[in-house]
JSON list of C-alpha atoms in Angstrom, two decimals:
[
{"chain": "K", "resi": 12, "resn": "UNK", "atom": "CA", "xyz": [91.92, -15.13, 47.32]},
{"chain": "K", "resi": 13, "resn": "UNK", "atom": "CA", "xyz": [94.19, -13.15, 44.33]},
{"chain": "K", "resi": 14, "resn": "UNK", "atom": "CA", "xyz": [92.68, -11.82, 41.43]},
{"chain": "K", "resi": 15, "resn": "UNK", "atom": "CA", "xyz": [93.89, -13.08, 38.07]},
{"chain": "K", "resi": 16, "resn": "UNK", "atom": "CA", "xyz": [95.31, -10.29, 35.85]},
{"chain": "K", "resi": 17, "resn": "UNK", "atom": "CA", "xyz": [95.15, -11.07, 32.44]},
{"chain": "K", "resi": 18, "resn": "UNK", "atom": "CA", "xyz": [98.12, -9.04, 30.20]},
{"chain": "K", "resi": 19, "resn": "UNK", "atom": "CA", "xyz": [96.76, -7.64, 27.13]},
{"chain": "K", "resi": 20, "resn": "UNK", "atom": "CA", "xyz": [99.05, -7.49, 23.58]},
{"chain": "K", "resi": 21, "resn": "UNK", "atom": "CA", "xyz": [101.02, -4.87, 23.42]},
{"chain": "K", "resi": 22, "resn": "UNK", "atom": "CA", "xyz": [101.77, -2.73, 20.08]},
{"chain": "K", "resi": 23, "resn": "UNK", "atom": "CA", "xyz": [105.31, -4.04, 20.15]},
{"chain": "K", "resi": 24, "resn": "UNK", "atom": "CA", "xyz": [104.95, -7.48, 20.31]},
{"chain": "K", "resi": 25, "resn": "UNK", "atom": "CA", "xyz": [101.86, -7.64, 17.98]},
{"chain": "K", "resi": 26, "resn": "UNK", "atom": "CA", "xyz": [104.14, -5.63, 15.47]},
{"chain": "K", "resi": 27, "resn": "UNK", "atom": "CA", "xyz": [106.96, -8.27, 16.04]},
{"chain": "K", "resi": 28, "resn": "UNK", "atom": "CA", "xyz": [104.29, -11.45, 15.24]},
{"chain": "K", "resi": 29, "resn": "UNK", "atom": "CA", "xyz": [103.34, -9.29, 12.30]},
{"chain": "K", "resi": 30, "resn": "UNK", "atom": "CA", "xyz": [106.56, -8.43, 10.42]},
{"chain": "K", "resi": 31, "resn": "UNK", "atom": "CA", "xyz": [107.62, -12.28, 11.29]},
{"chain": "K", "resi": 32, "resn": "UNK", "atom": "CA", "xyz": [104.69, -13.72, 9.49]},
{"chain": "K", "resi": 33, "resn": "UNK", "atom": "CA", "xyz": [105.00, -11.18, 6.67]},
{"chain": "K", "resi": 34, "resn": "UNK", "atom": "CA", "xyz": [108.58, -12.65, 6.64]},
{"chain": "K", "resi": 35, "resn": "UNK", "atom": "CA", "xyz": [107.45, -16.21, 6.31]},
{"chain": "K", "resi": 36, "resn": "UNK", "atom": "CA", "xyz": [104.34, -16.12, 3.74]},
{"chain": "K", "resi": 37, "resn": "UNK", "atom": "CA", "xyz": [102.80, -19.16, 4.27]},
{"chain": "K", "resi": 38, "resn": "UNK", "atom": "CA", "xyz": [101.86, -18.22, 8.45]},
{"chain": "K", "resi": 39, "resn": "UNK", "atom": "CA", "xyz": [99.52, -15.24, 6.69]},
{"chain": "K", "resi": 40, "resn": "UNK", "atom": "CA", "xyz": [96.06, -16.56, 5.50]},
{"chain": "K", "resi": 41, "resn": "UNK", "atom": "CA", "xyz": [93.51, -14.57, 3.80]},
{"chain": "K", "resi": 42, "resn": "UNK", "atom": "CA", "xyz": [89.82, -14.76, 4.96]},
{"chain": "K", "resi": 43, "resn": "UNK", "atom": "CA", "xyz": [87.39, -14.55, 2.03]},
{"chain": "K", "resi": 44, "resn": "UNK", "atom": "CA", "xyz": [85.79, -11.69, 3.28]},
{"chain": "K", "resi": 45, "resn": "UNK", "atom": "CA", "xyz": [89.90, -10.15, 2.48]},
{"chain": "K", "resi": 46, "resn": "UNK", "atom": "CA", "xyz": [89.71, -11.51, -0.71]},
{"chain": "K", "resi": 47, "resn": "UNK", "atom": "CA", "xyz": [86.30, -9.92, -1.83]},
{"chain": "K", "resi": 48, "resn": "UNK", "atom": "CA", "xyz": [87.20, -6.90, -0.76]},
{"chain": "K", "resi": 49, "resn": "UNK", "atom": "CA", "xyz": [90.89, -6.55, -2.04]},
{"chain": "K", "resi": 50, "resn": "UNK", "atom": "CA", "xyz": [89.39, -7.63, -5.55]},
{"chain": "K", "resi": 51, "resn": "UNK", "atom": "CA", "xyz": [86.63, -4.73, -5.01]},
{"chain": "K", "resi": 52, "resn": "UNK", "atom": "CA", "xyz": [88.56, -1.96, -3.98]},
{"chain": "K", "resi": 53, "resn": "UNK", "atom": "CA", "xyz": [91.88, -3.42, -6.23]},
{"chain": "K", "resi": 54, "resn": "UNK", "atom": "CA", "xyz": [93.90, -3.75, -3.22]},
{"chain": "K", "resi": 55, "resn": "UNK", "atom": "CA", "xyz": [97.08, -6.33, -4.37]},
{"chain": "K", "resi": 56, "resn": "UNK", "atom": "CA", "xyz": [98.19, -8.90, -1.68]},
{"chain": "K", "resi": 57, "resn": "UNK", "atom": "CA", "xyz": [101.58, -7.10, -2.65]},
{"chain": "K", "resi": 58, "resn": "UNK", "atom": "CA", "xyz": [100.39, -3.71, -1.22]},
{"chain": "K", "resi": 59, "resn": "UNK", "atom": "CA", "xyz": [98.80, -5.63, 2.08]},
{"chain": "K", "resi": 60, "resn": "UNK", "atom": "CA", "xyz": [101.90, -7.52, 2.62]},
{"chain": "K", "resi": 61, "resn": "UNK", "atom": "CA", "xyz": [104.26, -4.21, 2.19]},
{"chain": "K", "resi": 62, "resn": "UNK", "atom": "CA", "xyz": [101.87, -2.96, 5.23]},
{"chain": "K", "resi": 63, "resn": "UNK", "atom": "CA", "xyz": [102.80, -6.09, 7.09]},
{"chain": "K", "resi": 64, "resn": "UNK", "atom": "CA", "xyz": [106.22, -5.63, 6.61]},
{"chain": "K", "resi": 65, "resn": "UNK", "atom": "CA", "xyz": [106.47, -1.73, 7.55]},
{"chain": "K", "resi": 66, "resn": "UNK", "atom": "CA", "xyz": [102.91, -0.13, 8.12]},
{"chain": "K", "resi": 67, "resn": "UNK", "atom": "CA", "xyz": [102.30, 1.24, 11.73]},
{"chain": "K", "resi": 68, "resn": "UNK", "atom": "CA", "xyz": [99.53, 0.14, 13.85]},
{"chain": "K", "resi": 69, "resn": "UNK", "atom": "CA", "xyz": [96.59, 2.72, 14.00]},
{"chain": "K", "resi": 70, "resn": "UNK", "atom": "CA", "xyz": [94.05, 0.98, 16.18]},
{"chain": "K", "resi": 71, "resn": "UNK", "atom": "CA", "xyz": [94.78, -1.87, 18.44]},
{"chain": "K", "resi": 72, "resn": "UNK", "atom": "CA", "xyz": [95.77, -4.33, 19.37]},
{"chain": "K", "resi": 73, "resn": "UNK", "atom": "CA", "xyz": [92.26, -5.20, 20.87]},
{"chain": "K", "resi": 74, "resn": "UNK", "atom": "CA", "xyz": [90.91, -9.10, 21.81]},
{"chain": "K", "resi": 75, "resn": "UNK", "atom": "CA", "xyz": [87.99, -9.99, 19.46]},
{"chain": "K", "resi": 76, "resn": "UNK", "atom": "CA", "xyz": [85.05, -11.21, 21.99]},
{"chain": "K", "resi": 77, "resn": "UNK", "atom": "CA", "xyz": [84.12, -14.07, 19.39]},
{"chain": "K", "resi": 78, "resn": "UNK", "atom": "CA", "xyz": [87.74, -15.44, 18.34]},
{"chain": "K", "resi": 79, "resn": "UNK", "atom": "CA", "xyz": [89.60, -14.40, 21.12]},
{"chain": "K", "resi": 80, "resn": "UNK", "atom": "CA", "xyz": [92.05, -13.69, 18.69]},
{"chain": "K", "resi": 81, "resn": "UNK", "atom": "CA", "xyz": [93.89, -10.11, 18.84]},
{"chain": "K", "resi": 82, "resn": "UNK", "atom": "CA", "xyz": [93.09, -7.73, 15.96]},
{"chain": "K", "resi": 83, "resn": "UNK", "atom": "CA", "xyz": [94.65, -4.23, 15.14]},
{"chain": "K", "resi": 84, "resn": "UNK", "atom": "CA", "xyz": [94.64, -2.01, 11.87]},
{"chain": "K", "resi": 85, "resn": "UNK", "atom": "CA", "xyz": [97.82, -1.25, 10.37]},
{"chain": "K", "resi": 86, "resn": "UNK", "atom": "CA", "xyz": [98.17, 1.54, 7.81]},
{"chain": "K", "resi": 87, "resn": "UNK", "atom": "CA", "xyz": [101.23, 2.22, 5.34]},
{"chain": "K", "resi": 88, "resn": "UNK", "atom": "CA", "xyz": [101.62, 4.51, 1.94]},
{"chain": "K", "resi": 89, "resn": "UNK", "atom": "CA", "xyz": [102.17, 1.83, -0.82]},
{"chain": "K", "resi": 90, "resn": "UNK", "atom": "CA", "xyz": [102.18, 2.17, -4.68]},
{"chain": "K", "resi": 91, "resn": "UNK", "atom": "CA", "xyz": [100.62, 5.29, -4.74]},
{"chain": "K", "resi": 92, "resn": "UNK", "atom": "CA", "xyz": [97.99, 4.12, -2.06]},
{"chain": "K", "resi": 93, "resn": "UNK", "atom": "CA", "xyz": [96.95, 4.90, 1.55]},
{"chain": "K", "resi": 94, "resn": "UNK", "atom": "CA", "xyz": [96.32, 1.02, 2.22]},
{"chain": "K", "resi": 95, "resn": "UNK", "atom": "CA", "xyz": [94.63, 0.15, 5.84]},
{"chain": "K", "resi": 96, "resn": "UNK", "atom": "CA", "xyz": [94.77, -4.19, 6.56]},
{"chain": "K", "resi": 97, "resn": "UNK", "atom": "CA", "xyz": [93.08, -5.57, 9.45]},
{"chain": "K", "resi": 98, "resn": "UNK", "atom": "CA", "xyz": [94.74, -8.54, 10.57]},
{"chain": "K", "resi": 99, "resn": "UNK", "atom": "CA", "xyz": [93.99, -11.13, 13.31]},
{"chain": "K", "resi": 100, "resn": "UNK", "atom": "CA", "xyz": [96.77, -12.55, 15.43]},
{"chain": "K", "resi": 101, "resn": "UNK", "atom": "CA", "xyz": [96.17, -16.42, 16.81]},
{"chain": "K", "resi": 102, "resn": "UNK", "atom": "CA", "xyz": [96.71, -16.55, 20.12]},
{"chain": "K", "resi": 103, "resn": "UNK", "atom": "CA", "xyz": [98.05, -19.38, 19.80]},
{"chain": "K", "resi": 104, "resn": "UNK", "atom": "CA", "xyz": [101.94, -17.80, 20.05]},
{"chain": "K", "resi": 105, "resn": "UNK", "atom": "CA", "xyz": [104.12, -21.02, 19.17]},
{"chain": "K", "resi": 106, "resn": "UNK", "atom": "CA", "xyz": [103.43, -20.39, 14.95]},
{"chain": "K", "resi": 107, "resn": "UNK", "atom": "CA", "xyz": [101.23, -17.58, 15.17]},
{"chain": "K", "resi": 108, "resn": "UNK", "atom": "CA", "xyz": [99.28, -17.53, 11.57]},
{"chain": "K", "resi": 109, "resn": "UNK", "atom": "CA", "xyz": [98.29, -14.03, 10.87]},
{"chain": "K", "resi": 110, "resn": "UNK", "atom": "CA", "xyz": [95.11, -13.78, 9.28]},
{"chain": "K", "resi": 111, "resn": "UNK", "atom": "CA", "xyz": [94.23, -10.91, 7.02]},
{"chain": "K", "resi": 112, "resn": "UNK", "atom": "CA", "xyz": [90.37, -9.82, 7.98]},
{"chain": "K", "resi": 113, "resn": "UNK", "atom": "CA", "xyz": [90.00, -6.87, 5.60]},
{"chain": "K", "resi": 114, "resn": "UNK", "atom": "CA", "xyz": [92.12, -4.44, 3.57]},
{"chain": "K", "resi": 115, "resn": "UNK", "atom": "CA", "xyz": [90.85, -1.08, 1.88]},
{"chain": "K", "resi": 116, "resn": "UNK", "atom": "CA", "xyz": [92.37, 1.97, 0.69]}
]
C-alpha cells in the first residue's frame, strides 16, 4: 500500500493568493479579533493592506490544526511603521478569501 503525501503551501504561492486578494478587496475579511487590535495599536486597514500588497512573509506559511486554513506573518515598512498582519488563507483555492487574524506594529 502507498503512502499519501500531502504538499504543504509554499511561500510563493501563498504570496501570489495574497497580493491577488489585496488586489480584489472584497476576497479580504477582517476577523474581530483584527479589528480590536488595529483600533488598539492604531494600525489603518490602509497600512495592513499596503503589507498585502508588498510585505514579505516572515513566518509561514504553516496549516492551523483547528481551521485547517494556512496562516503566515507578513511584515512591510508603511507610513512610518514596522506593520506585522497575520493572515489566514482558505483552503478552499477556487476564490480564496484572505482573512486578516491580527495586525500590530
Amino acid at each position: 500500500m502507498r503512502k499519501v503525501v500531502k504538499f504543504g503551501m509554499t511561500q510563493r504561492r501563498a504570496l501570489q493568493l495574497i497580493r491577488t486578494a489585496a488586489q480584489e478587496t472584497d476576497r479580504v475579511e477582517w476577523s474581530s479579533h483584527a479589528k480590536k487590535r488595529m483600533r488598539q495599536r492604531k494600525v489603518s486597514m490602509t497600512q495592513v493592506l499596503r503589507v498585502l500588497k508588498t510585505g514579505g512573509i516572515l513566518e509561514g506559511p504553516y496549516e492551523d490544526i483547528k481551521t485547517g486554513h494556512w496562516k503566515c506573518r507578513l511584515e512591510q515598512f508603511t507610513a512610518g511603521d514596522n506593520v506585522n498582519v497575520v493572515v489566514a488563507i482558505e483552503r478552499n483555492e477556487d476564490s480564496t478569501p484572505i482573512i486578516i487574524v491580527t495586525a500590530m506594529e
